[in-house]
Tab-separated table of C-alpha atoms and ligand atoms in Angstrom:
chain	number	residue	atom	x	y	z
A	1	MET	CA	-53.289	43.723	67.793
A	2	SER	CA	-51.168	46.379	66.970
A	3	ALA	CA	-52.517	50.217	66.089
A	4	VAL	CA	-51.188	50.745	63.030
A	5	VAL	CA	-52.350	47.496	60.918
A	6	ASP	CA	-53.624	43.816	61.776
A	7	THR	CA	-50.513	41.591	61.755
A	8	LEU	CA	-53.088	38.571	62.188
A	9	ARG	CA	-54.748	39.534	58.572
A	10	LEU	CA	-52.273	41.478	56.829
A	11	THR	CA	-50.852	39.611	53.316
A	12	ALA	CA	-47.496	40.366	52.330
A	13	GLU	CA	-48.458	41.716	49.377
A	14	ASP	CA	-50.679	44.255	50.950
A	15	ALA	CA	-48.131	45.245	53.604
A	16	LEU	CA	-46.046	45.673	50.674
A	17	GLY	CA	-48.662	48.118	49.013
A	18	LEU	CA	-49.041	50.113	52.299
A	19	VAL	CA	-45.338	50.912	52.456
A	20	ASP	CA	-44.701	51.624	48.434
A	21	ARG	CA	-47.606	53.771	49.002
A	22	GLY	CA	-45.995	55.763	52.009
A	23	GLU	CA	-48.822	54.819	54.396
A	24	VAL	CA	-46.675	53.105	56.491
A	25	SER	CA	-43.234	53.049	57.265
A	26	PRO	CA	-40.251	50.038	57.455
A	27	ALA	CA	-39.819	51.478	61.129
A	28	GLU	CA	-43.616	51.310	61.667
A	29	LEU	CA	-44.479	48.052	60.273
A	30	HIS	CA	-41.182	46.064	62.189
A	31	ALA	CA	-41.931	47.467	65.396
A	32	ALA	CA	-46.181	46.360	64.592
A	33	TYR	CA	-44.610	43.066	64.141
A	34	LEU	CA	-42.435	43.191	67.357
A	35	GLN	CA	-45.518	44.080	69.722
A	36	ALA	CA	-47.345	41.488	68.196
A	37	ILE	CA	-44.317	39.757	69.105
A	38	ASP	CA	-44.083	40.755	72.714
A	39	GLU	CA	-47.488	40.284	73.023
A	40	HIS	CA	-48.464	36.547	71.930
A	41	ASP	CA	-44.533	34.685	71.206
A	42	GLY	CA	-44.149	34.209	75.208
A	43	GLU	CA	-47.333	31.353	74.765
A	44	LEU	CA	-45.719	29.959	70.645
A	45	HIS	CA	-42.349	30.484	71.626
A	46	ALA	CA	-42.336	30.703	67.445
A	47	TYR	CA	-38.343	32.615	67.878
A	48	LEU	CA	-35.416	31.593	69.162
A	49	ARG	CA	-34.725	35.817	69.027
A	50	THR	CA	-35.573	39.037	67.629
A	51	VAL	CA	-33.985	41.902	66.039
A	52	GLU	CA	-35.232	45.366	67.344
A	53	GLU	CA	-33.093	47.646	65.027
A	54	ALA	CA	-35.416	47.838	61.215
A	55	GLU	CA	-32.837	47.748	58.839
A	56	GLY	CA	-34.274	48.166	55.304
A	57	THR	CA	-36.979	50.121	53.456
A	58	SER	CA	-39.477	47.553	52.953
A	59	ILE	CA	-41.619	44.935	55.226
A	60	PRO	CA	-40.254	42.834	57.765
A	61	ILE	CA	-39.365	38.809	57.129
A	62	ALA	CA	-38.858	35.771	59.929
A	63	LEU	CA	-35.556	33.551	58.854
A	64	LYS	CA	-35.531	29.695	60.567
A	65	ASP	CA	-32.651	29.302	62.601
A	66	VAL	CA	-30.723	27.080	59.593
A	67	ILE	CA	-30.290	30.227	57.479
A	68	SER	CA	-26.698	32.093	58.101
A	69	THR	CA	-27.474	35.890	59.191
A	70	LYS	CA	-24.212	37.842	59.557
A	71	GLY	CA	-24.088	39.492	63.252
A	72	VAL	CA	-27.132	37.856	64.234
A	73	GLU	CA	-26.632	34.380	66.005
A	74	THR	CA	-27.187	31.214	64.300
A	75	THR	CA	-27.900	27.732	65.877
A	76	ALA	CA	-30.245	25.690	63.544
A	77	GLY	CA	-31.590	24.893	67.138
A	78	SER	CA	-28.746	23.817	68.497
A	79	ARG	CA	-26.395	24.088	71.621
A	80	ILE	CA	-23.771	22.749	69.529
A	81	LEU	CA	-24.529	26.254	67.635
A	82	SER	CA	-25.202	28.184	70.509
A	83	GLY	CA	-22.996	31.385	70.653
A	84	TYR	CA	-22.339	30.905	67.117
A	85	VAL	CA	-22.631	34.327	65.340
A	86	PRO	CA	-22.446	34.309	61.486
A	87	VAL	CA	-19.528	36.634	60.289
A	88	PHE	CA	-21.247	36.425	56.578
A	89	ASP	CA	-25.042	36.177	55.000
A	90	SER	CA	-25.882	33.252	53.471
A	91	THR	CA	-27.311	33.908	50.347
A	92	VAL	CA	-30.755	34.024	50.617
A	93	ALA	CA	-30.615	36.718	53.565
A	94	ALA	CA	-28.405	38.680	51.726
A	95	ARG	CA	-30.975	38.249	48.706
A	96	CYS	CA	-33.557	39.557	51.327
A	97	LYS	CA	-31.735	42.917	51.980
A	98	GLU	CA	-31.142	43.396	49.179
A	99	ALA	CA	-34.604	43.203	48.021
A	100	GLY	CA	-35.089	46.271	51.688
A	101	LEU	CA	-36.131	43.606	53.516
A	102	THR	CA	-36.745	44.040	57.477
A	103	LEU	CA	-35.188	40.712	59.433
A	104	LEU	CA	-37.547	40.548	61.967
A	105	GLY	CA	-35.763	37.699	63.812
A	106	LYS	CA	-35.290	33.519	63.334
A	107	THR	CA	-37.443	31.250	63.812
A	108	ASN	CA	-37.323	27.900	66.182
A	109	THR	CA	-36.590	24.746	64.416
A	110	ASP	CA	-36.058	20.840	65.103
A	111	GLU	CA	-32.141	21.000	65.927
A	112	PHE	CA	-30.867	21.060	62.325
A	113	ALA	CA	-34.168	20.698	61.169
A	114	MET	CA	-34.413	17.122	61.997
A	115	GLY	CA	-37.854	16.331	63.260
A	116	SER	CA	-41.590	16.687	62.237
A	117	SER	CA	-43.048	18.900	65.714
A	118	THR	CA	-40.520	20.889	66.749
A	119	GLU	CA	-40.242	19.337	70.102
A	120	ASN	CA	-36.300	18.318	69.137
A	121	SER	CA	-35.317	22.197	69.521
A	122	ALA	CA	-32.457	22.037	72.271
A	123	PHE	CA	-34.432	25.644	73.108
A	124	GLY	CA	-38.232	23.930	73.757
A	125	PRO	CA	-40.795	24.142	71.349
A	126	SER	CA	-42.919	26.004	69.275
A	127	ARG	CA	-46.658	25.708	69.665
A	128	ASN	CA	-49.319	25.899	67.371
A	129	PRO	CA	-51.419	28.989	67.032
A	130	TRP	CA	-54.244	27.697	66.486
A	131	ASP	CA	-54.517	25.661	69.610
A	132	PRO	CA	-51.249	26.024	72.139
A	133	THR	CA	-51.576	22.435	73.228
A	134	ARG	CA	-50.308	20.749	69.809
A	135	VAL	CA	-47.640	21.196	67.617
A	136	PRO	CA	-46.899	23.238	64.952
A	137	GLY	CA	-45.120	20.522	62.758
A	138	GLY	CA	-41.904	20.956	61.608
A	139	SER	CA	-39.183	21.168	61.295
A	140	GLY	CA	-40.111	24.861	60.285
A	141	GLY	CA	-42.666	25.066	62.983
A	142	GLY	CA	-41.484	28.614	64.378
A	143	THR	CA	-41.622	30.279	60.671
A	144	ALA	CA	-44.926	28.509	60.272
A	145	ALA	CA	-46.026	29.465	63.773
A	146	ALA	CA	-45.017	32.610	63.376
A	147	VAL	CA	-46.437	33.566	59.686
A	148	SER	CA	-49.922	31.436	61.392
A	149	GLY	CA	-50.177	33.835	64.495
A	150	GLY	CA	-49.273	36.879	63.476
A	151	LEU	CA	-46.156	37.293	63.981
A	152	ALA	CA	-44.131	37.756	60.300
A	153	PRO	CA	-46.039	38.467	57.393
A	154	TRP	CA	-43.461	35.808	55.761
A	155	GLY	CA	-40.381	33.869	56.171
A	156	LEU	CA	-37.993	31.418	54.844
A	157	GLY	CA	-38.402	27.817	55.956
A	158	SER	CA	-35.854	24.923	54.473
A	159	ASP	CA	-36.995	21.364	53.770
A	160	THR	CA	-35.145	18.607	53.571
A	161	GLY	CA	-37.490	15.927	53.630
A	162	GLY	CA	-41.412	18.118	54.238
A	163	SER	CA	-40.303	20.773	56.887
A	164	ILE	CA	-41.539	23.493	54.859
A	165	LYS	CA	-44.857	21.034	53.582
A	166	GLN	CA	-45.938	20.021	56.723
A	167	PRO	CA	-45.855	22.763	59.182
A	168	SER	CA	-47.293	25.379	56.673
A	169	ALA	CA	-50.475	22.559	56.738
A	170	LEU	CA	-50.712	22.073	60.125
A	171	CYS	CA	-50.491	26.343	61.037
A	172	GLY	CA	-53.190	27.091	57.558
A	173	ASN	CA	-50.325	28.418	55.563
A	174	VAL	CA	-48.717	28.564	52.279
A	175	GLY	CA	-45.441	26.896	51.991
A	176	LEU	CA	-43.388	26.126	48.886
A	177	ARG	CA	-40.873	23.544	48.802
A	178	PRO	CA	-38.903	24.511	45.518
A	179	THR	CA	-37.225	22.655	42.567
A	180	TYR	CA	-34.184	21.469	44.035
A	181	GLY	CA	-31.418	23.935	42.935
A	182	THR	CA	-33.430	26.555	41.763
A	183	VAL	CA	-32.685	28.914	45.993
A	184	SER	CA	-29.505	28.521	46.907
A	185	ARG	CA	-28.187	27.015	49.812
A	186	TYR	CA	-24.991	29.041	50.302
A	187	GLY	CA	-25.121	29.791	54.263
A	188	ILE	CA	-27.915	27.627	55.236
A	189	VAL	CA	-26.735	25.046	57.830
A	190	ALA	CA	-26.607	21.454	55.887
A	191	PHE	CA	-28.699	18.747	56.796
A	192	ALA	CA	-28.278	15.932	53.936
A	193	SER	CA	-27.230	18.455	50.826
A	194	SER	CA	-28.641	16.348	48.065
A	195	LEU	CA	-32.586	16.881	49.616
A	196	ASP	CA	-31.859	20.414	51.666
A	197	GLN	CA	-33.964	23.242	49.783
A	198	VAL	CA	-35.024	26.964	50.894
A	199	GLY	CA	-38.472	28.079	50.578
A	200	PRO	CA	-40.913	30.725	51.789
A	201	VAL	CA	-43.515	30.380	54.072
A	202	ALA	CA	-46.231	33.024	53.908
A	203	LYS	CA	-50.354	33.309	53.785
A	204	THR	CA	-51.377	33.525	50.137
A	205	VAL	CA	-50.325	31.883	47.323
A	206	ARG	CA	-49.465	34.893	45.834
A	207	ASP	CA	-47.228	35.669	48.751
A	208	VAL	CA	-45.266	32.882	48.468
A	209	ALA	CA	-44.494	33.308	44.574
A	210	LEU	CA	-43.578	36.807	45.327
A	211	LEU	CA	-40.965	35.674	47.916
A	212	TYR	CA	-39.792	32.712	45.626
A	213	GLY	CA	-39.400	35.745	42.839
A	214	MET	CA	-36.760	37.354	45.144
A	215	VAL	CA	-34.773	34.833	46.249
A	216	SER	CA	-34.242	32.033	43.192
A	217	GLY	CA	-31.907	32.135	40.787
A	218	ARG	CA	-28.611	31.069	40.223
A	219	ASP	CA	-25.422	31.613	42.336
A	220	PRO	CA	-22.082	31.333	41.955
A	221	ALA	CA	-21.477	30.418	45.758
A	222	ASP	CA	-23.932	27.100	45.197
A	223	SER	CA	-22.927	25.152	42.251
A	224	THR	CA	-26.115	22.961	42.275
A	225	THR	CA	-27.683	26.259	41.792
A	226	VAL	CA	-29.477	27.082	37.847
A	227	GLU	CA	-30.781	30.124	36.557
A	228	VAL	CA	-34.627	29.922	35.802
A	229	ASP	CA	-35.499	30.733	32.398
A	230	GLU	CA	-39.131	31.212	33.188
A	231	PRO	CA	-40.262	34.177	35.438
A	232	VAL	CA	-41.814	33.713	38.218
A	233	ARG	CA	-45.543	34.419	37.211
A	234	LEU	CA	-47.919	36.037	39.725
A	235	PRO	CA	-50.967	34.350	39.688
A	236	THR	CA	-54.221	35.529	38.689
A	237	ASP	CA	-56.655	33.202	37.317
A	238	GLU	CA	-59.301	32.318	39.030
A	239	ARG	CA	-60.141	28.890	37.091
A	240	LEU	CA	-58.692	25.370	36.747
A	241	ASP	CA	-59.464	24.887	32.540
A	242	GLY	CA	-56.886	22.407	30.949
A	243	LEU	CA	-54.973	21.573	34.158
A	244	ARG	CA	-54.796	17.775	34.008
A	245	ILE	CA	-54.367	16.605	38.089
A	246	GLY	CA	-53.181	13.296	39.061
A	247	VAL	CA	-53.905	11.956	42.424
A	248	PRO	CA	-51.054	8.828	43.293
A	249	ARG	CA	-53.156	5.864	44.340
A	250	GLN	CA	-51.030	4.344	46.579
A	251	ALA	CA	-50.413	7.752	48.422
A	252	VAL	CA	-54.449	8.137	49.590
A	253	ALA	CA	-54.908	4.763	50.164
A	254	LEU	CA	-52.748	5.018	53.387
A	255	GLU	CA	-54.393	3.819	56.149
A	256	ALA	CA	-52.503	6.990	57.825
A	257	ILE	CA	-54.365	9.897	56.932
A	258	GLU	CA	-57.406	10.530	58.664
A	259	PRO	CA	-60.873	10.878	58.120
A	260	GLY	CA	-61.479	14.398	58.714
A	261	VAL	CA	-57.972	15.336	56.141
A	262	ARG	CA	-59.464	12.567	53.275
A	263	GLU	CA	-62.270	14.161	53.801
A	264	ALA	CA	-61.343	17.846	53.400
A	265	PHE	CA	-58.671	16.264	50.269
A	266	GLU	CA	-61.631	14.626	48.117
A	267	ALA	CA	-63.956	17.690	47.909
A	268	THR	CA	-61.149	20.209	47.056
A	269	ILE	CA	-60.256	17.992	44.422
A	270	GLY	CA	-64.125	18.175	43.298
A	271	LEU	CA	-63.611	21.641	43.319
A	272	ALA	CA	-60.749	21.355	40.542
A	273	GLU	CA	-63.196	19.795	38.793
A	274	GLU	CA	-65.608	22.200	39.311
A	275	LEU	CA	-63.178	24.825	38.253
A	276	GLY	CA	-62.256	22.439	35.314
A	277	ALA	CA	-59.663	20.718	35.597
A	278	ASP	CA	-59.221	17.035	34.343
A	279	VAL	CA	-58.513	14.807	37.113
A	280	GLY	CA	-57.196	11.115	36.994
A	281	GLU	CA	-55.245	8.448	39.496
A	282	CYS	CA	-51.915	7.711	38.746
A	283	ASP	CA	-49.383	5.232	40.464
A	284	LEU	CA	-46.411	5.919	42.397
A	285	PRO	CA	-45.995	2.279	43.628
A	286	LEU	CA	-42.115	2.526	44.793
A	287	SER	CA	-42.203	6.436	45.690
A	288	PHE	CA	-44.957	5.243	48.715
A	289	ASP	CA	-43.499	2.045	49.261
A	290	TYR	CA	-39.500	2.945	49.637
A	291	GLY	CA	-39.442	6.368	49.632
A	292	MET	CA	-39.743	6.447	53.721
A	293	PRO	CA	-36.825	3.913	54.006
A	294	CYS	CA	-34.753	5.616	51.335
A	295	TYR	CA	-35.505	8.975	52.969
A	296	TYR	CA	-33.817	8.113	55.926
A	297	LEU	CA	-30.972	5.999	54.762
A	298	ILE	CA	-29.810	9.037	52.093
A	299	ALA	CA	-30.760	12.120	55.026
A	300	PRO	CA	-28.877	10.447	57.776
A	301	ALA	CA	-25.507	9.579	55.511
A	302	GLU	CA	-25.427	13.026	54.801
A	303	ALA	CA	-26.212	14.496	58.363
A	304	SER	CA	-23.457	12.267	59.368
A	305	SER	CA	-21.126	13.592	57.053
A	306	ASN	CA	-22.010	17.326	57.553
A	307	LEU	CA	-22.384	16.948	61.020
A	308	ALA	CA	-18.522	15.968	61.290
A	309	ARG	CA	-17.505	19.163	60.816
A	310	TYR	CA	-19.006	20.386	64.984
A	311	ASP	CA	-15.666	19.843	66.959
A	312	GLY	CA	-15.665	22.047	69.509
A	313	VAL	CA	-12.947	24.600	67.150
A	314	ARG	CA	-14.967	25.898	64.922
A	315	TYR	CA	-18.194	27.015	66.334
A	316	GLY	CA	-20.236	27.612	68.832
A	317	LEU	CA	-20.203	24.883	72.149
A	318	ARG	CA	-16.736	23.851	73.386
A	319	GLU	CA	-16.226	21.183	77.037
A	320	ASP	CA	-13.205	21.733	77.412
A	321	ALA	CA	-11.049	18.121	78.272
A	322	GLU	CA	-7.407	16.893	78.954
A	323	THR	CA	-6.715	15.854	75.408
A	324	TYR	CA	-7.783	17.205	71.880
A	325	ARG	CA	-9.834	13.975	71.492
A	326	GLY	CA	-11.730	14.326	74.581
A	327	MET	CA	-12.678	18.035	73.759
A	328	VAL	CA	-14.359	16.728	70.622
A	329	GLU	CA	-15.749	13.786	72.227
A	330	ARG	CA	-17.449	16.373	75.345
A	331	THR	CA	-18.655	19.137	72.538
A	332	ARG	CA	-20.306	16.450	70.584
A	333	ASP	CA	-21.650	14.999	73.423
A	334	ALA	CA	-22.701	17.997	75.002
A	335	GLY	CA	-23.914	19.530	72.372
A	336	PHE	CA	-26.174	17.401	69.859
A	337	GLY	CA	-29.477	16.156	71.473
A	338	ASP	CA	-30.296	12.514	70.697
A	339	GLU	CA	-32.307	13.250	67.370
A	340	PRO	CA	-28.951	13.912	65.992
A	341	LYS	CA	-26.979	11.434	67.656
A	342	ARG	CA	-29.698	8.478	66.445
A	343	ARG	CA	-28.975	10.235	62.746
A	344	ILE	CA	-25.024	10.109	62.878
A	345	MET	CA	-25.010	6.794	64.279
A	346	LEU	CA	-27.365	5.708	61.256
A	347	GLY	CA	-25.762	7.464	58.676
A	348	THR	CA	-22.195	6.365	59.455
A	349	TYR	CA	-23.597	3.076	59.470
A	350	ALA	CA	-25.133	2.764	56.125
A	351	LEU	CA	-21.856	4.482	55.099
A	352	SER	CA	-19.309	2.200	56.876
A	353	ALA	CA	-17.191	-0.291	54.776
A	354	GLY	CA	-18.609	-3.720	53.748
A	355	TYR	CA	-22.425	-1.814	54.434
A	356	TYR	CA	-22.276	1.229	51.516
A	357	ASP	CA	-23.725	-0.527	48.760
A	358	ALA	CA	-25.985	-2.522	51.296
A	359	TYR	CA	-27.247	0.097	52.283
A	360	TYR	CA	-26.530	3.623	50.926
A	361	GLY	CA	-25.791	2.772	47.281
A	362	GLN	CA	-29.410	0.778	47.079
A	363	ALA	CA	-30.937	4.207	48.688
A	364	GLN	CA	-29.269	6.111	46.293
A	365	ARG	CA	-30.497	3.392	43.432
A	366	VAL	CA	-34.023	3.659	44.624
A	367	ARG	CA	-34.052	7.393	44.467
A	368	THR	CA	-33.072	6.950	40.482
A	369	LEU	CA	-36.765	4.845	40.561
A	370	ILE	CA	-38.330	7.689	42.125
A	371	VAL	CA	-37.477	9.785	39.803
A	372	ARG	CA	-38.153	7.931	36.813
A	373	GLU	CA	-41.844	7.216	38.387
A	374	HIS	CA	-42.403	10.877	39.260
A	375	ALA	CA	-41.499	11.777	35.690
A	376	ALA	CA	-43.036	9.187	33.909
A	377	ALA	CA	-46.705	10.656	36.146
A	378	PHE	CA	-46.080	14.042	34.068
A	379	GLU	CA	-45.722	12.898	30.653
A	380	THR	CA	-49.520	12.787	31.464
A	381	PHE	CA	-50.119	15.305	34.369
A	382	ASP	CA	-49.371	18.462	34.678
A	383	VAL	CA	-49.591	18.356	38.952
A	384	LEU	CA	-50.067	15.240	41.393
A	385	ALA	CA	-52.036	16.390	44.207
A	386	THR	CA	-51.919	14.414	47.695
A	387	PRO	CA	-53.015	15.324	51.743
A	388	THR	CA	-49.247	17.062	52.637
A	389	SER	CA	-50.133	15.404	56.038
A	390	PRO	CA	-51.919	12.814	57.057
A	391	THR	CA	-53.239	14.347	60.460
A	392	VAL	CA	-53.947	18.127	61.562
A	393	ALA	CA	-51.599	19.730	63.999
A	394	PHE	CA	-51.057	16.639	67.114
A	395	ALA	CA	-50.668	17.404	70.749
A	396	LEU	CA	-47.238	17.763	71.760
A	397	GLY	CA	-45.405	14.710	73.418
A	398	ASP	CA	-48.096	12.600	71.654
A	399	LYS	CA	-45.078	11.376	69.305
A	400	ALA	CA	-42.340	12.758	70.880
A	401	ALA	CA	-41.050	9.694	72.522
A	402	ASP	CA	-41.422	7.245	69.155
A	403	PRO	CA	-39.094	8.150	66.651
A	404	LEU	CA	-40.877	6.308	64.142
A	405	ALA	CA	-43.967	7.877	64.104
A	406	MET	CA	-42.586	10.914	64.069
A	407	TYR	CA	-40.787	10.478	60.544
A	408	ALA	CA	-44.128	9.355	59.455
A	409	CYS	CA	-45.475	13.041	59.756
A	410	ASP	CA	-43.393	13.089	56.351
A	411	LEU	CA	-44.777	10.017	54.328
A	412	LEU	CA	-47.250	12.068	51.689
A	413	THR	CA	-44.143	14.911	51.280
A	414	ILE	CA	-41.067	12.528	50.938
A	415	PRO	CA	-41.186	10.825	47.611
A	416	SER	CA	-41.124	14.148	45.690
A	417	CYS	CA	-38.400	15.514	47.576
A	418	LEU	CA	-36.111	12.823	46.817
A	419	ALA	CA	-37.087	13.412	43.677
A	420	GLY	CA	-36.468	16.892	43.504
A	421	LEU	CA	-39.645	17.582	42.661
A	422	PRO	CA	-41.368	21.345	43.367
A	423	GLY	CA	-44.359	21.423	46.190
A	424	LEU	CA	-46.495	23.479	47.395
A	425	SER	CA	-49.007	23.435	50.156
A	426	VAL	CA	-52.375	25.130	50.107
A	427	PRO	CA	-54.895	25.209	53.130
A	428	CYS	CA	-58.151	23.111	51.284
A	429	GLY	CA	-60.252	22.920	54.571
A	430	PHE	CA	-60.710	21.850	58.503
A	431	SER	CA	-60.964	18.882	60.661
A	432	GLU	CA	-61.629	19.325	64.170
A	433	GLY	CA	-61.231	22.815	63.904
A	434	LEU	CA	-57.715	22.121	62.496
A	435	PRO	CA	-56.161	23.041	59.181
A	436	VAL	CA	-55.935	20.761	56.642
A	437	GLY	CA	-53.097	21.573	53.791
A	438	LEU	CA	-53.391	20.218	50.289
A	439	GLN	CA	-49.558	19.048	48.298
A	440	LEU	CA	-49.073	19.736	45.061
A	441	ILE	CA	-46.304	18.341	43.160
A	442	GLY	CA	-44.960	20.056	39.989
A	443	PRO	CA	-41.991	18.380	37.691
A	444	GLN	CA	-39.219	20.457	37.909
A	445	PHE	CA	-39.327	23.849	37.506
A	446	GLY	CA	-43.045	23.659	37.367
A	447	GLU	CA	-43.297	26.306	40.318
A	448	ASN	CA	-45.650	28.579	38.426
A	449	VAL	CA	-48.043	25.300	37.577
A	450	LEU	CA	-48.293	24.973	41.426
A	451	PHE	CA	-48.429	28.689	41.995
A	452	ARG	CA	-51.262	29.197	39.129
A	453	ALA	CA	-53.512	25.526	40.535
A	454	GLY	CA	-53.085	26.825	44.136
A	455	HIS	CA	-54.155	30.019	43.572
A	456	ALA	CA	-57.345	29.399	41.783
A	457	LEU	CA	-57.873	26.789	44.735
A	458	GLU	CA	-57.092	29.443	47.557
A	459	ARG	CA	-59.420	32.144	45.985
A	460	ALA	CA	-62.471	29.096	45.378
A	461	LEU	CA	-61.825	27.915	49.448
A	462	ASP	CA	-61.547	31.719	50.240
A	463	LEU	CA	-60.865	30.025	54.053
A	464	ASP	CA	-60.605	31.939	57.176
A	465	LEU	CA	-57.130	31.354	57.713
A	466	VAL	CA	-56.763	33.206	60.836
A	467	PRO	CA	-56.568	30.588	63.974
A	468	GLU	CA	-60.207	30.732	65.286
A	469	ARG	CA	-59.121	31.451	69.287
A	470	LEU	CA	-57.565	34.948	67.866
A	471	ARG	CA	-60.200	36.021	65.424
B	1	LIG	N1	-39.105	15.382	59.035
B	1	LIG	C1	-38.286	15.571	58.494
B	1	LIG	C2	-36.795	14.631	59.227
B	1	LIG	O1	-36.537	15.158	60.305
B	1	LIG	C3	-37.855	16.523	57.597
B	1	LIG	C4	-37.220	17.144	57.668
B	1	LIG	C5	-36.963	18.260	57.169
B	1	LIG	O2	-37.276	18.375	55.825
B	1	LIG	N2	-35.792	18.964	57.377
B	1	LIG	O3	-35.451	14.162	59.046
């Protein structure tokens, strides 16, 4: 533990208070986290690199290594980007700087954010602070491990099919995947552009709302962004009176959901009713039957196109050869790990002449139906609720050799991502001594209702989210 603050328990909001009141300086706070990283990151490997100088007027932040940071190496967990030092800041990194936040470091991720455990990182996996023999989830496992292990007050991740929500659940953090288009993707290493969204990970719903307020909003450099007309409201309500919560029948019927996860989820839904919410069942049959296959056509298709830029000329790694073509081949062979290669092949196939309409085109049509199915559910409900992950944190190595088992980690998070909807994961209990996450899905631009619901439940649950072994 550091001398100035207890980094394991300090929320970002309280840290901001300490700095505002002049009780702790930004440099002292930064140093306290660096010291915690020094002590614990040997075990957790949450960070790929740290930044020593605190250039800012406020509290520190950790950024997932897919977020370009001027002058600080950005690798996306891939060997092909090693040595790449961006000459510009991504919009979110720039907004953090404008808010005075100091960059603590870049956190570990599955290569190009492809994975659910960080085991696909070219630089070795991160570990779960609750039990270092287990994964912290992924792809944003580094940020999640950093926040729950007291190595950062908060951080930004990116979520394509669950990479903010799932690691937040597995590490006992709060994580928000915002509505598609509310946070700029400019300067984010692209995986699947129609799905990628940047969002906050923190200890509390209020912290997440604060950080979302700092980074969201229209960006002229990303034409898919919009201005949200409703300002972010920091939640205070401790009741859920009048809130209509829909529980998708097909989601909770999934056999993959562990009994302990189901129990924590059901107890939390019961609690929501006690707090005044009206809970009902809803139907999203297509979303849960076809969401996964649809995602694993669209995401690899877009990835195969996005990853074409790594040619040994423009970024990072270069393996020399006699000819230009030989150089590109050798660079891509040496630079990409198995998962990106798998997805480049899947995606290239799905987009190839003669198959385009049967695979990619069909997946896009299914995606439209998934969008409509969700829109219909929101005619009756304000939020939808499911567990975030079917399981608690699993052991390192458990699924690493089985891509389909790894893909199944996101069964519950993927459908709403395809629909472009916001999702908040909030800790809702424990199973086997490990945190369980509740996923709340809102309508487009429904972040405030997610914050309200998440905050009331967080207050009522009042869980101790410091990993037991670190208390
Ligand atoms: N696990 C999913 C995948 O591998 C989602 C990853 C993400 O959201 N970046 O694609």
